[in-house]
Structures are given as C-alpha cells and as structure tokens.
CSV table of C-alpha atoms and ligand atoms in Angstrom, one decimal:
chain,number,residue,atom,x,y,z
A,219,MET,CA,-6.4,-17.2,13.8
A,220,ILE,CA,-8.6,-15.6,16.2
A,221,ARG,CA,-6.5,-14.8,19.5
A,222,ALA,CA,-7.7,-13.1,22.3
A,223,ALA,CA,-6.0,-9.6,22.9
A,224,THR,CA,-3.8,-10.7,25.8
A,225,LYS,CA,-0.1,-8.9,26.5
A,226,GLU,CA,1.3,-11.9,24.7
A,227,ALA,CA,-0.7,-11.8,21.8
A,228,LEU,CA,-0.8,-8.3,21.1
A,229,SER,CA,3.4,-8.5,21.4
A,230,GLU,CA,3.2,-11.1,18.7
A,231,ALA,CA,1.1,-9.4,17.0
A,232,ALA,CA,3.5,-6.5,16.9
A,233,ARG,CA,6.4,-8.6,15.9
A,234,ARG,CA,4.4,-10.0,12.9
A,235,ILE,CA,3.8,-6.0,12.0
A,236,ARG,CA,7.8,-5.4,12.4
A,237,SER,CA,8.3,-8.1,9.8
A,238,GLY,CA,6.0,-7.2,7.5
A,239,GLU,CA,2.9,-9.7,7.6
A,240,LEU,CA,-0.4,-8.9,8.0
A,241,VAL,CA,-2.7,-8.9,11.3
A,242,ALA,CA,-6.5,-7.7,11.7
A,243,PHE,CA,-7.3,-5.7,14.7
A,244,PRO,CA,-10.0,-3.9,16.2
A,245,THR,CA,-11.2,-0.4,16.3
A,246,GLU,CA,-13.5,1.4,17.8
A,247,THR,CA,-15.5,2.0,13.8
A,248,VAL,CA,-14.9,-1.4,12.2
A,249,TYR,CA,-11.6,-4.3,12.2
A,250,GLY,CA,-8.6,-3.5,10.2
A,251,LEU,CA,-6.2,-5.7,8.0
A,252,GLY,CA,-3.0,-3.2,9.1
A,253,ALA,CA,0.5,-3.8,7.8
A,254,ASN,CA,3.3,-1.9,8.7
A,255,ALA,CA,3.1,1.4,6.3
A,256,PHE,CA,6.5,2.0,5.6
A,257,ASP,CA,6.9,-1.3,4.1
A,258,GLU,CA,5.7,-1.1,0.2
A,259,ALA,CA,5.7,-5.0,-0.1
A,260,ALA,CA,3.4,-5.9,3.5
A,261,VAL,CA,1.3,-3.1,2.2
A,262,ALA,CA,1.0,-4.9,-1.3
A,263,SER,CA,-0.2,-7.6,0.6
A,264,ILE,CA,-3.7,-5.8,2.0
A,265,TYR,CA,-4.5,-5.1,-1.5
A,266,LYS,CA,-4.3,-9.0,-2.6
A,267,ALA,CA,-5.6,-10.0,0.6
A,268,LYS,CA,-8.9,-8.1,0.0
A,269,GLY,CA,-8.7,-8.3,-4.0
A,270,ARG,CA,-9.0,-4.5,-3.5
A,271,PRO,CA,-8.4,-2.4,-6.8
A,272,SER,CA,-4.9,-0.3,-6.1
A,273,SER,CA,-6.1,2.8,-7.0
A,274,ASN,CA,-8.0,2.8,-3.7
A,275,PRO,CA,-5.6,4.3,-0.7
A,276,LEU,CA,-5.8,2.7,2.4
A,277,ILE,CA,-6.0,4.8,6.1
A,278,VAL,CA,-2.9,4.9,8.1
A,279,HIS,CA,-3.3,4.6,11.6
A,280,LEU,CA,-1.4,6.0,14.6
A,281,ASP,CA,-1.2,5.9,18.2
A,282,ARG,CA,-1.0,9.8,19.6
A,283,ILE,CA,-1.0,12.9,18.2
A,284,GLU,CA,2.7,13.3,18.3
A,285,SER,CA,3.5,10.9,16.0
A,286,LEU,CA,0.7,12.6,13.4
A,287,GLY,CA,4.1,13.6,11.4
A,288,LEU,CA,5.7,10.0,11.1
A,289,ALA,CA,2.7,10.1,7.9
A,290,ALA,CA,1.3,13.7,7.6
A,291,ASP,CA,4.0,16.1,6.1
A,292,LEU,CA,3.4,19.2,8.6
A,293,GLU,CA,5.7,21.7,6.9
A,294,ALA,CA,4.0,21.3,3.2
A,295,ASP,CA,1.1,22.9,3.4
A,296,SER,CA,0.6,25.5,6.3
A,297,ARG,CA,-3.3,26.0,5.6
A,298,ALA,CA,-4.0,22.3,5.7
A,299,THR,CA,-1.6,21.9,9.2
A,300,ASP,CA,-3.8,24.7,10.7
A,301,ARG,CA,-7.0,22.7,10.0
A,302,LEU,CA,-5.6,19.6,11.2
A,303,HIS,CA,-4.9,21.2,14.4
A,304,GLN,CA,-8.4,22.3,14.7
A,305,LEU,CA,-9.8,18.8,14.2
A,306,LYS,CA,-6.9,17.2,17.1
A,307,HIS,CA,-9.5,17.0,19.8
A,308,PHE,CA,-11.7,14.2,17.9
A,309,TRP,CA,-8.6,11.7,18.8
A,310,PRO,CA,-8.2,9.1,19.7
A,311,GLY,CA,-11.6,8.7,17.6
A,312,PRO,CA,-13.4,8.0,14.6
A,313,LEU,CA,-12.2,10.7,12.2
A,314,SER,CA,-9.3,10.4,9.4
A,315,VAL,CA,-7.9,13.4,8.1
A,316,VAL,CA,-6.7,13.9,4.6
A,317,MET,CA,-2.8,15.5,4.5
A,318,PRO,CA,0.0,16.0,2.5
A,319,LYS,CA,2.2,12.7,2.6
A,320,THR,CA,5.8,12.0,3.9
A,321,SER,CA,7.8,10.2,1.9
A,322,LYS,CA,8.4,7.3,4.2
A,323,ILE,CA,4.9,6.4,3.9
A,324,ALA,CA,5.0,3.6,1.0
A,325,SER,CA,3.2,5.2,-1.8
A,326,ASN,CA,0.7,2.3,-2.4
A,327,ALA,CA,-0.6,2.8,0.9
A,328,CYS,CA,-1.6,5.6,-0.7
A,329,ALA,CA,-2.1,4.5,-4.2
A,330,GLY,CA,0.2,6.7,-5.5
A,331,LEU,CA,-1.6,10.2,-4.4
A,332,SER,CA,0.4,13.0,-2.4
A,333,THR,CA,-2.0,12.6,0.3
A,334,VAL,CA,-2.3,10.3,3.5
A,335,ALA,CA,-5.5,9.5,5.3
A,336,VAL,CA,-4.4,9.5,9.2
A,337,ARG,CA,-6.6,8.3,12.0
A,338,ILE,CA,-5.6,7.8,15.7
A,339,PRO,CA,-8.6,5.2,16.7
A,340,ASN,CA,-10.2,5.5,20.1
A,341,HIS,CA,-9.5,1.8,20.9
A,342,PRO,CA,-7.2,0.2,23.5
A,343,VAL,CA,-5.9,-2.7,21.3
A,344,ALA,CA,-5.3,-0.9,18.5
A,345,LEU,CA,-3.5,1.5,20.2
A,346,ALA,CA,-1.3,-0.7,22.1
A,347,LEU,CA,-0.8,-2.5,18.9
A,348,ILE,CA,0.6,0.7,16.6
A,349,SER,CA,2.7,1.6,20.0
A,350,LYS,CA,4.1,-1.9,20.5
A,351,SER,CA,5.0,-2.2,16.5
A,352,GLY,CA,6.8,1.2,16.8
A,353,VAL,CA,5.7,2.0,13.2
A,354,PRO,CA,2.0,3.6,11.8
A,355,ILE,CA,0.0,0.6,10.3
A,356,ALA,CA,-2.0,1.1,7.3
A,357,ALA,CA,-5.1,-0.5,7.4
A,358,PRO,CA,-8.5,-0.7,5.3
A,359,SER,CA,-11.7,-2.1,6.8
A,360,ALA,CA,-10.9,-6.4,6.8
A,361,ASN,CA,-13.4,-7.2,4.5
A,362,PRO,CA,-13.1,-8.4,1.0
A,363,ALA,CA,-13.4,-5.6,-1.8
A,364,ASN,CA,-16.8,-4.2,-1.8
A,365,TYR,CA,-18.1,-6.5,1.4
A,366,ILE,CA,-19.7,-5.5,4.3
A,367,SER,CA,-16.8,-4.2,6.6
A,368,PRO,CA,-16.4,-6.4,9.7
A,369,THR,CA,-17.4,-5.6,13.4
A,370,THR,CA,-16.3,-8.7,15.1
A,371,ALA,CA,-13.1,-11.0,15.2
A,372,GLN,CA,-15.3,-13.8,13.6
A,373,HIS,CA,-16.4,-11.3,10.7
A,374,VAL,CA,-12.8,-11.0,9.9
A,375,ALA,CA,-12.1,-14.7,10.4
A,376,GLU,CA,-15.4,-16.1,7.7
A,377,GLN,CA,-14.0,-14.1,5.2
A,378,LEU,CA,-10.3,-13.6,4.9
A,379,GLY,CA,-9.3,-16.2,7.9
A,380,ASP,CA,-7.1,-17.8,5.1
A,381,ALA,CA,-5.3,-14.6,4.0
A,382,VAL,CA,-4.5,-13.4,7.5
A,383,GLY,CA,-2.7,-15.4,9.7
A,384,PHE,CA,-3.4,-13.1,13.0
A,385,ILE,CA,-6.5,-11.6,14.0
A,386,LEU,CA,-6.7,-10.2,17.4
A,387,ASP,CA,-10.1,-10.2,18.8
A,388,GLY,CA,-11.1,-7.2,21.1
A,389,GLY,CA,-15.0,-7.4,21.3
A,390,PRO,CA,-17.4,-6.1,19.0
A,391,SER,CA,-16.9,-2.4,17.5
A,392,THR,CA,-18.9,-0.4,19.5
A,393,ILE,CA,-19.4,2.7,16.9
A,394,GLY,CA,-20.0,0.0,13.6
A,395,LEU,CA,-19.6,2.5,11.1
A,396,GLU,CA,-16.0,3.5,9.2
A,397,SER,CA,-14.7,6.8,10.4
A,398,THR,CA,-15.8,9.8,8.8
A,399,ILE,CA,-12.9,11.5,6.3
A,400,VAL,CA,-12.2,15.0,5.8
A,401,SER,CA,-9.6,16.7,3.9
A,402,VAL,CA,-7.7,19.3,4.9
A,403,VAL,CA,-5.9,20.0,1.5
A,404,GLY,CA,-7.1,22.2,-0.7
A,405,GLU,CA,-9.5,25.5,-1.5
A,406,VAL,CA,-12.4,24.2,1.2
A,407,PRO,CA,-12.2,21.2,3.8
A,408,LYS,CA,-14.2,18.9,2.5
A,409,LEU,CA,-16.3,16.0,4.4
A,410,LEU,CA,-15.6,12.6,2.0
A,411,ARG,CA,-17.5,10.3,4.1
A,412,HIS,CA,-20.2,10.6,6.6
A,413,GLY,CA,-19.1,8.8,10.0
A,414,ALA,CA,-19.9,9.1,13.4
A,415,ILE,CA,-18.3,12.4,13.8
A,416,THR,CA,-21.3,14.3,12.2
A,417,ALA,CA,-21.5,17.0,9.4
A,418,GLU,CA,-23.0,19.1,12.0
A,419,GLU,CA,-20.1,19.0,14.5
A,420,LEU,CA,-17.7,19.7,11.5
A,421,ARG,CA,-19.5,22.6,10.3
A,422,LEU,CA,-19.1,24.3,13.7
A,423,ILE,CA,-15.4,24.3,13.3
A,424,PHE,CA,-15.2,24.8,9.2
A,425,PRO,CA,-18.6,26.8,8.2
A,426,ASP,CA,-16.9,26.3,4.6
A,427,LEU,CA,-16.7,22.7,5.0
A,428,GLN,CA,-17.8,20.8,1.5
A,429,ILE,CA,-20.1,18.7,2.1
A,430,ASN,CA,-22.2,16.3,-0.2
A,431,SER,CA,-25.6,14.7,1.0
A,432,PRO,CA,-25.5,10.9,1.5
A,433,LYS,CA,-27.4,10.3,-1.6
A,434,ILE,CA,-24.7,12.7,-3.6
A,435,SER,CA,-21.9,11.1,-2.4
A,436,ALA,CA,-23.2,7.7,-2.6
A,437,GLU,CA,-23.6,8.2,-6.5
A,438,ARG,CA,-20.5,10.4,-7.3
A,439,PRO,CA,-17.3,9.4,-5.9
A,440,LEU,CA,-15.4,11.6,-3.7
A,441,ALA,CA,-12.6,10.0,-2.8
A,442,PRO,CA,-10.7,7.8,-4.5
A,443,GLY,CA,-12.3,3.9,-4.3
A,444,MET,CA,-15.6,5.4,-2.7
A,445,LEU,CA,-18.0,3.9,-5.0
A,446,LYS,CA,-21.1,4.0,-5.7
A,447,GLU,CA,-22.1,0.2,-4.6
A,448,HIS,CA,-19.7,-1.1,-1.8
A,449,TYR,CA,-20.6,-2.5,1.2
A,450,SER,CA,-23.0,-4.6,-0.5
A,451,PRO,CA,-24.8,-8.0,0.9
A,452,ARG,CA,-24.6,-10.6,-1.9
A,453,THR,CA,-28.4,-10.9,-1.2
A,454,PRO,CA,-31.0,-8.7,-3.2
A,455,THR,CA,-31.5,-5.8,-0.7
A,456,ARG,CA,-33.5,-2.4,-1.0
A,457,LEU,CA,-34.9,0.2,1.3
A,458,TRP,CA,-38.0,-1.0,2.8
A,459,GLY,CA,-40.2,2.0,1.8
A,460,HIS,CA,-39.0,1.5,-1.7
A,461,ALA,CA,-39.7,-1.6,-2.2
A,462,ALA,CA,-43.0,-3.7,-3.3
A,463,GLY,CA,-42.8,-5.5,0.2
A,464,LYS,CA,-45.4,-7.9,0.7
A,465,SER,CA,-46.1,-8.1,-2.6
A,466,SER,CA,-42.4,-9.7,-3.5
A,467,ALA,CA,-42.1,-13.3,-3.8
A,468,GLY,CA,-40.3,-15.3,-1.9
A,469,ARG,CA,-38.5,-15.5,1.7
A,470,ILE,CA,-38.0,-11.6,2.5
A,471,GLY,CA,-36.5,-10.4,5.7
A,472,LEU,CA,-36.4,-7.5,7.6
A,473,ILE,CA,-33.7,-5.2,9.3
A,474,ALA,CA,-35.9,-2.7,11.1
A,475,PHE,CA,-34.8,0.3,13.2
A,476,SER,CA,-37.1,-0.2,16.3
A,477,ASN,CA,-40.4,-2.3,17.4
A,478,ASP,CA,-43.2,-0.5,15.9
A,479,LYS,CA,-44.5,-0.4,12.2
A,480,PHE,CA,-44.1,-4.3,10.9
A,481,ASP,CA,-45.9,-7.3,11.1
A,482,SER,CA,-43.8,-10.3,11.7
A,483,SER,CA,-45.5,-12.7,9.8
A,484,ASP,CA,-45.1,-10.8,6.7
A,485,TYR,CA,-41.2,-12.0,7.2
A,486,ALA,CA,-39.4,-15.0,7.3
A,487,GLU,CA,-36.8,-13.1,9.3
A,488,VAL,CA,-36.9,-9.8,11.3
A,489,LEU,CA,-33.9,-8.0,13.4
A,490,VAL,CA,-34.2,-5.1,15.4
A,491,LEU,CA,-31.7,-3.0,15.7
A,492,SER,CA,-32.9,-0.9,18.1
A,493,LYS,CA,-36.0,-0.7,20.7
A,494,ASP,CA,-36.6,2.8,20.0
A,495,GLY,CA,-34.8,4.3,16.9
A,496,ASN,CA,-31.5,4.6,18.8
A,497,LEU,CA,-29.0,5.7,15.9
A,498,GLU,CA,-25.9,4.6,18.1
A,499,GLU,CA,-27.6,1.2,18.6
A,500,ILE,CA,-28.6,0.9,14.9
A,501,ALA,CA,-25.2,1.9,13.3
A,502,ALA,CA,-23.5,-0.6,16.1
A,503,ASN,CA,-25.8,-3.1,15.1
A,504,LEU,CA,-26.4,-2.5,11.6
A,505,PHE,CA,-23.1,-4.5,9.5
A,506,ALA,CA,-23.7,-7.3,11.8
A,507,ALA,CA,-27.5,-7.5,10.9
A,508,LEU,CA,-26.9,-7.2,7.0
A,509,ARG,CA,-23.8,-10.1,7.0
A,510,ARG,CA,-26.4,-12.7,9.3
A,511,LEU,CA,-29.6,-11.7,6.8
A,512,ASP,CA,-27.2,-12.4,4.0
A,513,GLN,CA,-26.3,-15.9,5.0
A,514,ALA,CA,-30.2,-16.4,5.9
A,515,LYS,CA,-30.7,-17.7,2.3
A,516,LEU,CA,-33.3,-15.1,1.9
A,517,ASP,CA,-34.7,-13.8,-1.8
A,518,LEU,CA,-34.6,-9.9,-0.5
A,519,ILE,CA,-33.5,-8.1,2.4
A,520,LEU,CA,-35.5,-4.6,3.3
A,521,VAL,CA,-33.9,-2.5,5.4
A,522,ASP,CA,-35.5,0.3,7.5
A,523,SER,CA,-34.1,3.9,6.7
A,524,CYS,CA,-33.8,7.0,8.9
A,525,PRO,CA,-33.4,10.9,8.4
A,526,SER,CA,-30.2,12.0,7.2
A,527,ALA,CA,-29.1,14.3,9.8
A,528,GLY,CA,-26.3,13.1,12.4
A,529,LEU,CA,-25.4,9.8,12.7
A,530,GLY,CA,-28.1,8.9,10.3
A,531,ALA,CA,-26.4,10.8,7.3
A,532,ALA,CA,-23.4,8.0,8.0
A,533,ILE,CA,-26.0,5.4,8.3
A,534,MET,CA,-28.1,6.5,5.4
A,535,ASP,CA,-24.8,6.6,3.2
A,536,ARG,CA,-24.0,3.0,3.9
A,537,LEU,CA,-27.7,1.9,3.4
A,538,LEU,CA,-27.8,3.5,-0.1
A,539,ARG,CA,-24.5,2.4,-1.1
A,540,ALA,CA,-25.6,-1.3,-0.1
A,541,THR,CA,-29.1,-1.0,-2.1
A,542,ALA,CA,-27.3,0.8,-4.8
A,543,ARG,CA,-27.7,-2.1,-7.1
A,544,TYR,CA,-31.4,-3.2,-6.2
A,545,SER,CA,-33.1,0.1,-5.8
B,70,TXA,O1,-13.3,3.3,10.1
B,70,TXA,C1,-12.2,3.4,9.1
B,70,TXA,O2,-11.8,4.1,8.9
B,70,TXA,C2,-11.8,1.9,9.0
B,70,TXA,C3,-10.2,1.5,10.5
B,70,TXA,C4,-9.8,0.4,10.1
B,70,TXA,O3,-9.7,2.5,10.5
B,70,TXA,N1,-10.9,2.0,7.8
B,70,TXA,C5,-11.3,2.0,6.8
B,70,TXA,O4,-11.0,2.4,6.0
B,70,TXA,O5,-12.5,2.2,6.8
B,70,TXA,P1,-11.2,1.7,3.9
B,70,TXA,O6,-10.2,1.3,3.0
B,70,TXA,O7,-12.4,0.7,3.9
B,70,TXA,O8,-11.3,2.9,3.7
B,70,TXA,C6,-10.3,4.2,3.3
B,70,TXA,C7,-11.0,4.9,2.1
B,70,TXA,C8,-10.5,4.9,1.1
B,70,TXA,O9,-11.3,4.4,0.1
B,70,TXA,C9,-10.7,6.2,0.4
B,70,TXA,O10,-11.8,6.4,-0.1
B,70,TXA,C10,-10.1,7.2,1.8
B,70,TXA,O11,-10.1,6.2,2.8
B,70,TXA,N2,-8.8,7.4,1.5
B,70,TXA,C11,-7.7,6.9,1.8
B,70,TXA,N3,-6.7,7.8,1.8
B,70,TXA,C12,-7.2,8.7,1.0
B,70,TXA,C13,-6.7,10.4,0.2
B,70,TXA,N4,-5.2,10.6,0.5
B,70,TXA,N5,-7.2,10.9,-0.6
B,70,TXA,C14,-8.4,10.8,-0.3
B,70,TXA,N6,-9.2,9.4,0.5
B,70,TXA,C15,-8.6,8.8,1.1
B,71,MG,MG1,-13.4,-0.4,3.6
C-alpha cells in the first residue's frame, strides 16, 4: 500500500519498524526497503522480500551525527574514526561510510562482516521515519535483487507491493543514483561505489583515496555484493555507441542524454533525459527511463553515454552494469 507521508502515516510506519515489519521509504538517492537494524528477524525479511543473497550487506541509516555510535564502533579503530570525522560535512547526504560495526547491529545486516555501511540520508521523510522509530534502519534499495533501483513509490509498489505492507510516498528521488560508498577501514580509504559525492570531491579530503574507474569497478566487485551485472533491465540493453544501431532488427528504444544527435524516426521510442546534457538531470531521470523502456516490449534498448568524470562516473558505472550482459 502506498501512503502519502503525512504525520499519521509516519507514526504508523515508525510503529511498524519498531514491531519488526518492513517499510519502504523515500531518500534523496533511491527508495529504500527498511527494517529495524537491531532486529535480526526483521532484517532477514528484507533479504527474503528482495531475493537478495545473504552475502550482500545492507546500508544502515541514521538520523543524526550524534547517533552514529549506535551503528559504528567509534572506539575500535581511531584512524577510521578520524577519517569518518573528515567526511561528516557530507551528511545528511548521498554518502555511505564503511566503519567497524557495533555488536548491537544485527549481524545479518552486515552479511556477517565486522564492518557496517552507515548513512544519514538527506530527505525529510527518511529522517522523520528514523527519528520516530528510535532505531537505526537497515535498508537496501527497494527493488528485487539485480533489478533497477526505484526512484518513486510506484516503482516500489510495482515490484515489491506484495512483500511490503507499507510504502511511504515522498515524491521522486531528486538525485536518482544510489549513494557513494567509501570504506575508511584499512591502509588507505577506498571508493567502493561511485555516486553523487564524487571521486574528485573525496580526493580533496583523502589524496590517497583508492579509486577504480567505473569500468574496472563494474568488472571486479570491490564491495561484497557489487556484482558486475547489477541494475539490469530485462530487455537487452547496450550503450548506443557500441551497438549496431539502425542495422539491428526489431523495435529499438533510445535513451538520449540531450536533444541533439539522433533521428527519432529510427526508434520505436525515444526518451530524452535532459535538453542539454545536464548530468544532474540525467542521473535523476535515468532509472525511471530504463524501467519505462523495459516495459515497452522492445527488442533492444540503446543508452547514451557521457564522460566518466564527476557525476558522470556514477552514471557510467550504472550503465556499464546495466549493459554488461549484452556488450
Ligand atoms: O543510496 C543508497 O545507498 C540506497 C538508499 C536506500 O540509502 N541504498 C542502497 O543499498 O543502495 P544497496 O543495498 O542497494 O547497496 C548497498 C551496498 C551493498 O551492495 C554493498 O556493496 C555495500 O553497500 N556495503 C554494505 N555494507 C558494506 C560493508 N560492510 N562493507 C563493504 N560494502 C558494504
Ligand atoms: Mg541495491
């Protein structure tokens, strides 16, 4: 059931979290499928609803810096805690940080690892839900395992509606790509997943940050569960430049990043994500466009590309995964 995020709906959602049920909720990146991160049985139901392998850890969401210690052990590793402090100004925001975990966080939320990914999302509904619940909320993206992440409440309902009793609607996610993940544990800090907090911004803080290009990170998983094929539509999907294009038979859909460069008569469907190639607009619209064309009974989806710098690195990372099977 989709519920507008009124005060009453938020209280009901918080009650459900406290009693071990699942609640899907909006964040600025994508929608999450949440449960009480202290409750092993509640966390187990997240994996079940998504069909997610138990080896793929979740992100634990908090509502404020002062609560980080509920999930991250701030005493265990002073180097990690120092680095965490250097990243705090990105919160609330699209950044998840891998830290040593506390024993209170259910071990299945972290797939049995000694570390936990923590994030303070920048969305009023998510923050209100976490603070009303009074517990950290473990939440992966609210999609079936390996499918495209949801950026609206309707996306969640279409695919997980039977498994999730309660979907809070906070409008479309404004960023549209999953959070950047940085591990601050170990010799050097590592960028595990590209996102809206860019590698360039992080390098200013950590000159020794280990970064893999989106191409390498799509081919070799850096974080557990970050498989090469992730975020894939069911329809064969290729990067536009790599594809046979016009010579391919059948109904072809195109996702273009700007208004120029294509002849719409060549395609059964065309979605233009931004008039002028604006990366924020492309990111915000990308997952909804992939879903829409995946439902359009096409034989092939072609997707534009952009330079892998700044936010473009996160966009190309997701597209390399979405197209991995057919490139
Ligand atoms: O934007 C987001 O991060 C969204 C919203 C809901 O916050 N969540 C999200 O979660 O994208 P999910 O489950 O789709 O991706 C979480 C990824 C895992 O696949 C894994 O790669 C990484 O986070 N991760 C979680 N815990 C980790 C840990 N302890 N060490 C390394 N990587 C971890
Ligand atoms: Mg996900």
